[in-house]
CSV table of C-alpha atoms in Angstrom, one decimal:
chain,number,residue,atom,x,y,z
V,56,UNK,CA,0.3,0.2,0.0
V,57,UNK,CA,1.3,3.3,-1.0
V,58,UNK,CA,2.1,6.3,2.0
V,59,UNK,CA,0.1,8.6,0.0
V,60,UNK,CA,-3.0,6.1,0.1
V,61,UNK,CA,-3.2,5.7,3.4
V,62,UNK,CA,-2.3,9.1,4.5
V,63,UNK,CA,-5.8,10.4,1.6
V,64,UNK,CA,-8.1,7.3,3.3
V,65,UNK,CA,-7.4,8.5,6.7
V,66,UNK,CA,-8.5,12.1,5.9
V,67,UNK,CA,-11.3,10.5,4.3
V,68,UNK,CA,-12.5,8.3,7.4
V,69,UNK,CA,-11.7,11.5,9.8
V,70,UNK,CA,-13.6,14.1,7.7
V,71,UNK,CA,-17.1,11.9,7.4
V,72,UNK,CA,-16.8,11.4,11.1
V,73,UNK,CA,-16.4,15.3,11.8
V,74,UNK,CA,-18.7,15.8,8.8
V,75,UNK,CA,-16.2,18.0,7.0
V,76,UNK,CA,-14.5,17.9,3.7
V,77,UNK,CA,-11.4,16.0,3.0
V,78,UNK,CA,-10.3,19.5,2.1
V,79,UNK,CA,-11.0,21.4,5.4
V,80,UNK,CA,-8.9,18.7,7.2
V,81,UNK,CA,-5.8,20.4,8.0
V,82,UNK,CA,-2.4,18.4,8.7
V,83,UNK,CA,-2.0,19.7,12.0
V,84,UNK,CA,-5.5,21.0,12.7
V,85,UNK,CA,-6.1,19.8,16.4
V,86,UNK,CA,-9.1,17.5,16.3
V,87,UNK,CA,-10.5,19.2,19.6
V,88,UNK,CA,-10.4,23.1,18.8
V,89,UNK,CA,-10.2,23.1,15.4
V,90,UNK,CA,-12.5,19.8,14.3
V,91,UNK,CA,-14.9,19.9,17.1
V,92,UNK,CA,-14.0,16.0,18.1
V,93,UNK,CA,-15.1,14.8,21.2
V,94,UNK,CA,-14.3,11.7,22.9
V,95,UNK,CA,-16.8,9.6,21.3
V,96,UNK,CA,-15.7,10.8,17.6
V,97,UNK,CA,-12.1,9.9,18.8
V,98,UNK,CA,-13.4,6.7,19.2
V,99,UNK,CA,-15.0,6.4,16.4
V,100,UNK,CA,-11.9,7.6,13.9
V,101,UNK,CA,-10.3,4.6,15.8
V,102,UNK,CA,-12.7,1.8,15.2
V,103,UNK,CA,-12.7,3.0,11.5
V,104,UNK,CA,-9.4,2.8,11.2
V,105,UNK,CA,-9.0,-0.7,12.9
V,106,UNK,CA,-11.5,-1.6,10.3
V,107,UNK,CA,-10.2,-0.6,7.6
V,108,UNK,CA,-6.7,-1.7,8.1
V,109,UNK,CA,-7.8,-5.1,10.1
V,110,UNK,CA,-5.2,-3.6,13.1
V,111,UNK,CA,-6.1,-3.1,16.8
V,112,UNK,CA,-5.2,0.1,18.5
V,113,UNK,CA,-4.3,-0.1,22.2
V,114,UNK,CA,-6.8,2.0,24.2
V,115,UNK,CA,-4.4,4.1,25.5
V,116,UNK,CA,-3.3,5.6,22.1
V,117,UNK,CA,-6.9,7.1,22.0
V,118,UNK,CA,-5.5,10.2,23.9
V,119,UNK,CA,-2.6,10.5,21.1
V,120,UNK,CA,-5.2,10.9,18.3
V,121,UNK,CA,-5.1,14.6,18.2
V,122,UNK,CA,-4.3,16.0,14.5
V,123,UNK,CA,-4.5,14.1,11.2
V,124,UNK,CA,-0.7,14.0,11.0
V,125,UNK,CA,-0.5,11.8,14.4
V,126,UNK,CA,-3.4,9.9,13.3
V,127,UNK,CA,-1.1,8.8,10.5
V,128,UNK,CA,1.3,7.8,12.5
V,129,UNK,CA,-0.3,5.8,14.8
V,130,UNK,CA,-2.0,3.9,12.1
V,131,UNK,CA,1.1,3.4,10.1
V,132,UNK,CA,3.0,2.3,13.0
V,133,UNK,CA,0.1,-0.4,13.7
V,134,UNK,CA,0.4,-1.4,10.4
V,135,UNK,CA,4.0,-2.0,9.8
V,136,UNK,CA,3.4,-4.0,13.0
V,137,UNK,CA,0.5,-6.4,11.8
V,138,UNK,CA,2.8,-7.0,8.5
P,257,UNK,CA,-23.6,-19.9,26.7
P,258,UNK,CA,-25.4,-17.4,29.7
P,259,UNK,CA,-29.2,-16.7,29.5
P,260,UNK,CA,-30.9,-14.8,32.1
P,261,UNK,CA,-34.6,-13.2,33.2
P,262,UNK,CA,-35.6,-9.8,34.5
P,263,UNK,CA,-33.8,-9.9,37.6
P,264,UNK,CA,-30.5,-9.9,36.3
P,265,UNK,CA,-31.7,-7.3,34.3
P,266,UNK,CA,-32.4,-5.3,37.2
P,267,UNK,CA,-29.1,-5.9,38.7
P,268,UNK,CA,-27.5,-4.6,35.5
P,269,UNK,CA,-29.6,-1.9,33.9
P,270,UNK,CA,-30.0,1.3,36.0
P,271,UNK,CA,-33.0,2.0,33.8
P,272,UNK,CA,-36.3,1.3,35.6
P,273,UNK,CA,-40.3,1.4,34.9
P,274,UNK,CA,-41.7,2.3,32.4
P,275,UNK,CA,-38.4,2.4,31.0
P,276,UNK,CA,-36.9,-1.1,30.9
P,277,UNK,CA,-36.6,-1.8,27.0
P,278,UNK,CA,-35.8,-5.5,27.6
P,279,UNK,CA,-37.6,-8.3,28.9
P,280,UNK,CA,-35.0,-11.3,28.8
P,281,UNK,CA,-31.8,-12.2,27.5
P,282,UNK,CA,-31.8,-15.3,25.7
P,283,UNK,CA,-28.0,-15.7,24.6
P,284,UNK,CA,-24.8,-14.0,25.9
P,285,UNK,CA,-21.4,-14.3,24.9
P,286,UNK,CA,-19.3,-12.4,26.6
P,287,UNK,CA,-17.1,-9.9,24.4
P,288,UNK,CA,-18.7,-11.2,21.0
P,289,UNK,CA,-22.4,-11.1,21.3
P,290,UNK,CA,-25.6,-10.4,23.1
P,291,UNK,CA,-29.5,-11.7,21.9
P,292,UNK,CA,-32.5,-9.7,24.1
P,293,UNK,CA,-35.5,-10.2,23.6
P,294,UNK,CA,-38.7,-7.4,24.2
P,295,UNK,CA,-42.2,-8.7,24.0
P,296,UNK,CA,-44.3,-6.2,22.7
P,297,UNK,CA,-47.8,-6.0,23.9
P,298,UNK,CA,-51.0,-3.4,22.9
P,299,UNK,CA,-50.8,-2.5,27.1
P,300,UNK,CA,-47.8,-0.7,26.4
P,301,UNK,CA,-48.3,3.1,27.3
P,302,UNK,CA,-47.1,4.7,24.3
P,303,UNK,CA,-49.3,2.8,21.9
P,304,UNK,CA,-52.0,5.1,23.4
P,305,UNK,CA,-50.8,8.3,21.7
P,306,UNK,CA,-48.4,6.6,18.6
P,307,UNK,CA,-50.9,6.2,17.3
P,308,UNK,CA,-54.2,6.3,18.3
P,309,UNK,CA,-55.9,3.4,16.1
P,310,UNK,CA,-52.8,2.5,14.6
P,311,UNK,CA,-50.6,1.1,17.3
P,312,UNK,CA,-46.6,0.9,15.8
P,313,UNK,CA,-43.7,1.1,18.3
P,314,UNK,CA,-41.9,4.3,18.2
P,315,UNK,CA,-38.5,3.9,16.7
P,316,UNK,CA,-36.2,5.6,19.7
P,317,UNK,CA,-37.6,3.1,21.9
P,318,UNK,CA,-36.3,0.1,19.9
P,319,UNK,CA,-32.8,2.2,19.5
P,320,UNK,CA,-33.6,2.2,23.8
P,321,UNK,CA,-33.9,-1.2,23.7
P,322,UNK,CA,-30.8,-1.7,21.6
P,323,UNK,CA,-28.8,0.5,23.9
P,324,UNK,CA,-29.6,-1.3,27.1
P,325,UNK,CA,-28.9,-4.9,25.5
P,326,UNK,CA,-25.8,-3.2,24.5
P,327,UNK,CA,-24.9,-2.0,28.4
P,328,UNK,CA,-25.4,-5.6,29.6
P,329,UNK,CA,-23.0,-6.8,26.7
P,330,UNK,CA,-20.2,-3.8,27.6
P,331,UNK,CA,-20.7,-5.0,31.5
P,332,UNK,CA,-20.0,-8.4,30.7
P,333,UNK,CA,-17.1,-7.4,29.0
P,334,UNK,CA,-15.5,-6.5,31.6
P,335,UNK,CA,-13.7,-8.3,34.8
P,336,UNK,CA,-14.3,-5.2,37.1
P,337,UNK,CA,-17.2,-5.2,38.7
P,338,UNK,CA,-18.7,-2.3,37.0
P,339,UNK,CA,-22.0,-4.2,37.0
P,340,UNK,CA,-22.6,-3.5,40.7
P,341,UNK,CA,-21.9,0.2,40.3
P,342,UNK,CA,-25.0,1.2,38.7
P,343,UNK,CA,-23.1,3.7,36.4
P,344,UNK,CA,-24.7,6.2,34.4
P,345,UNK,CA,-24.6,5.7,30.6
P,346,UNK,CA,-24.8,8.0,27.4
P,347,UNK,CA,-26.1,7.9,24.1
P,348,UNK,CA,-23.2,9.3,21.8
P,349,UNK,CA,-24.4,8.4,18.5
P,350,UNK,CA,-26.8,6.8,16.9
P,351,UNK,CA,-27.2,5.2,13.1
P,352,UNK,CA,-30.1,3.3,12.7
P,353,UNK,CA,-32.4,2.3,9.4
P,354,UNK,CA,-36.1,1.2,10.2
P,355,UNK,CA,-37.4,-1.3,8.0
P,356,UNK,CA,-40.5,-2.5,9.2
P,357,UNK,CA,-43.3,-1.3,11.9
P,358,UNK,CA,-43.1,-3.0,15.1
P,359,UNK,CA,-46.7,-3.7,16.1
P,360,UNK,CA,-48.4,-5.2,19.3
P,361,UNK,CA,-47.8,-9.1,19.7
P,362,UNK,CA,-44.7,-8.8,18.1
P,363,UNK,CA,-41.2,-10.6,19.6
P,364,UNK,CA,-38.7,-8.3,19.1
P,365,UNK,CA,-35.3,-9.5,19.1
P,366,UNK,CA,-32.4,-7.6,19.8
P,367,UNK,CA,-28.9,-9.0,18.7
P,368,UNK,CA,-25.9,-6.8,19.6
P,369,UNK,CA,-22.5,-7.6,18.7
P,370,UNK,CA,-19.4,-4.9,19.4
P,371,UNK,CA,-17.5,-3.2,16.9
P,372,UNK,CA,-14.6,-1.4,19.8
P,373,UNK,CA,-15.4,-1.5,23.2
P,374,UNK,CA,-12.6,-0.1,25.5
P,375,UNK,CA,-12.8,0.8,29.5
P,376,UNK,CA,-15.2,3.6,29.4
P,377,UNK,CA,-17.3,3.7,25.6
P,378,UNK,CA,-17.8,1.3,23.4
P,379,UNK,CA,-19.7,0.9,19.5
P,380,UNK,CA,-21.8,-1.8,18.6
P,381,UNK,CA,-23.2,-3.0,15.9
P,382,UNK,CA,-27.1,-3.8,16.7
P,383,UNK,CA,-29.8,-5.8,14.9
P,384,UNK,CA,-33.7,-5.8,15.9
P,385,UNK,CA,-35.4,-8.6,14.3
P,386,UNK,CA,-39.0,-10.0,14.3
P,387,UNK,CA,-39.3,-14.0,13.7
P,388,UNK,CA,-35.9,-13.8,11.7
P,389,UNK,CA,-37.2,-10.6,9.8
P,390,UNK,CA,-34.6,-7.8,10.3
P,391,UNK,CA,-37.1,-4.6,11.5
P,392,UNK,CA,-34.3,-2.2,12.3
P,393,UNK,CA,-30.4,-2.3,12.3
P,394,UNK,CA,-27.4,0.4,12.8
P,395,UNK,CA,-24.9,1.6,14.9
P,396,UNK,CA,-25.2,2.8,18.3
P,397,UNK,CA,-21.8,4.6,20.4
P,398,UNK,CA,-22.1,5.2,23.9
P,399,UNK,CA,-20.0,6.3,27.3
P,400,UNK,CA,-19.9,6.0,30.7
P,401,UNK,CA,-19.7,8.9,32.7
């Protein structure tokens, strides 16, 4: 899988959950302050990524899902572990 | 496989009359699946107004039944004694499609499977059936506070 694909796919997942256009999701925009993400949405983002890539991300990583870039980084970390 | 009656439901759910929306659990596999039964009777209060002369179970109450079954699955997912603490549960998001009306006499079967469960919140897949026919299905997220 191409790195670029993962980034685009994760951006699309987040955009759908926060109900914004993917173009509005800036790489370093803060989920809570800038995109209005609450704890429930963060869990939805986590679950959607797990489902999409068939990986398991531990619960303690949930608090680290704070920007698009950080989310991509975590997803890639667990994707590489699952290979 | 675990099954249980209304007494154990009372032990777990914080809800009380007239808002207990499940009557018994006919199947429970911790962390995997729960099947709950709600017997829908013409004596239900909501049928008086929903709708006069045309009794249909309100969709929001089907969602409530799903949520209550999900709480029980959630509690049995834990090794802690959360089920004895009477926590409050809050629905965070609901995405449910209603396919068929539920009417007096129907035996509503609620099936819940987890999508993601963490220590203080969960996302579950929920299906409601009457005589093996799907009447509603969707996804619910809820959290503890």
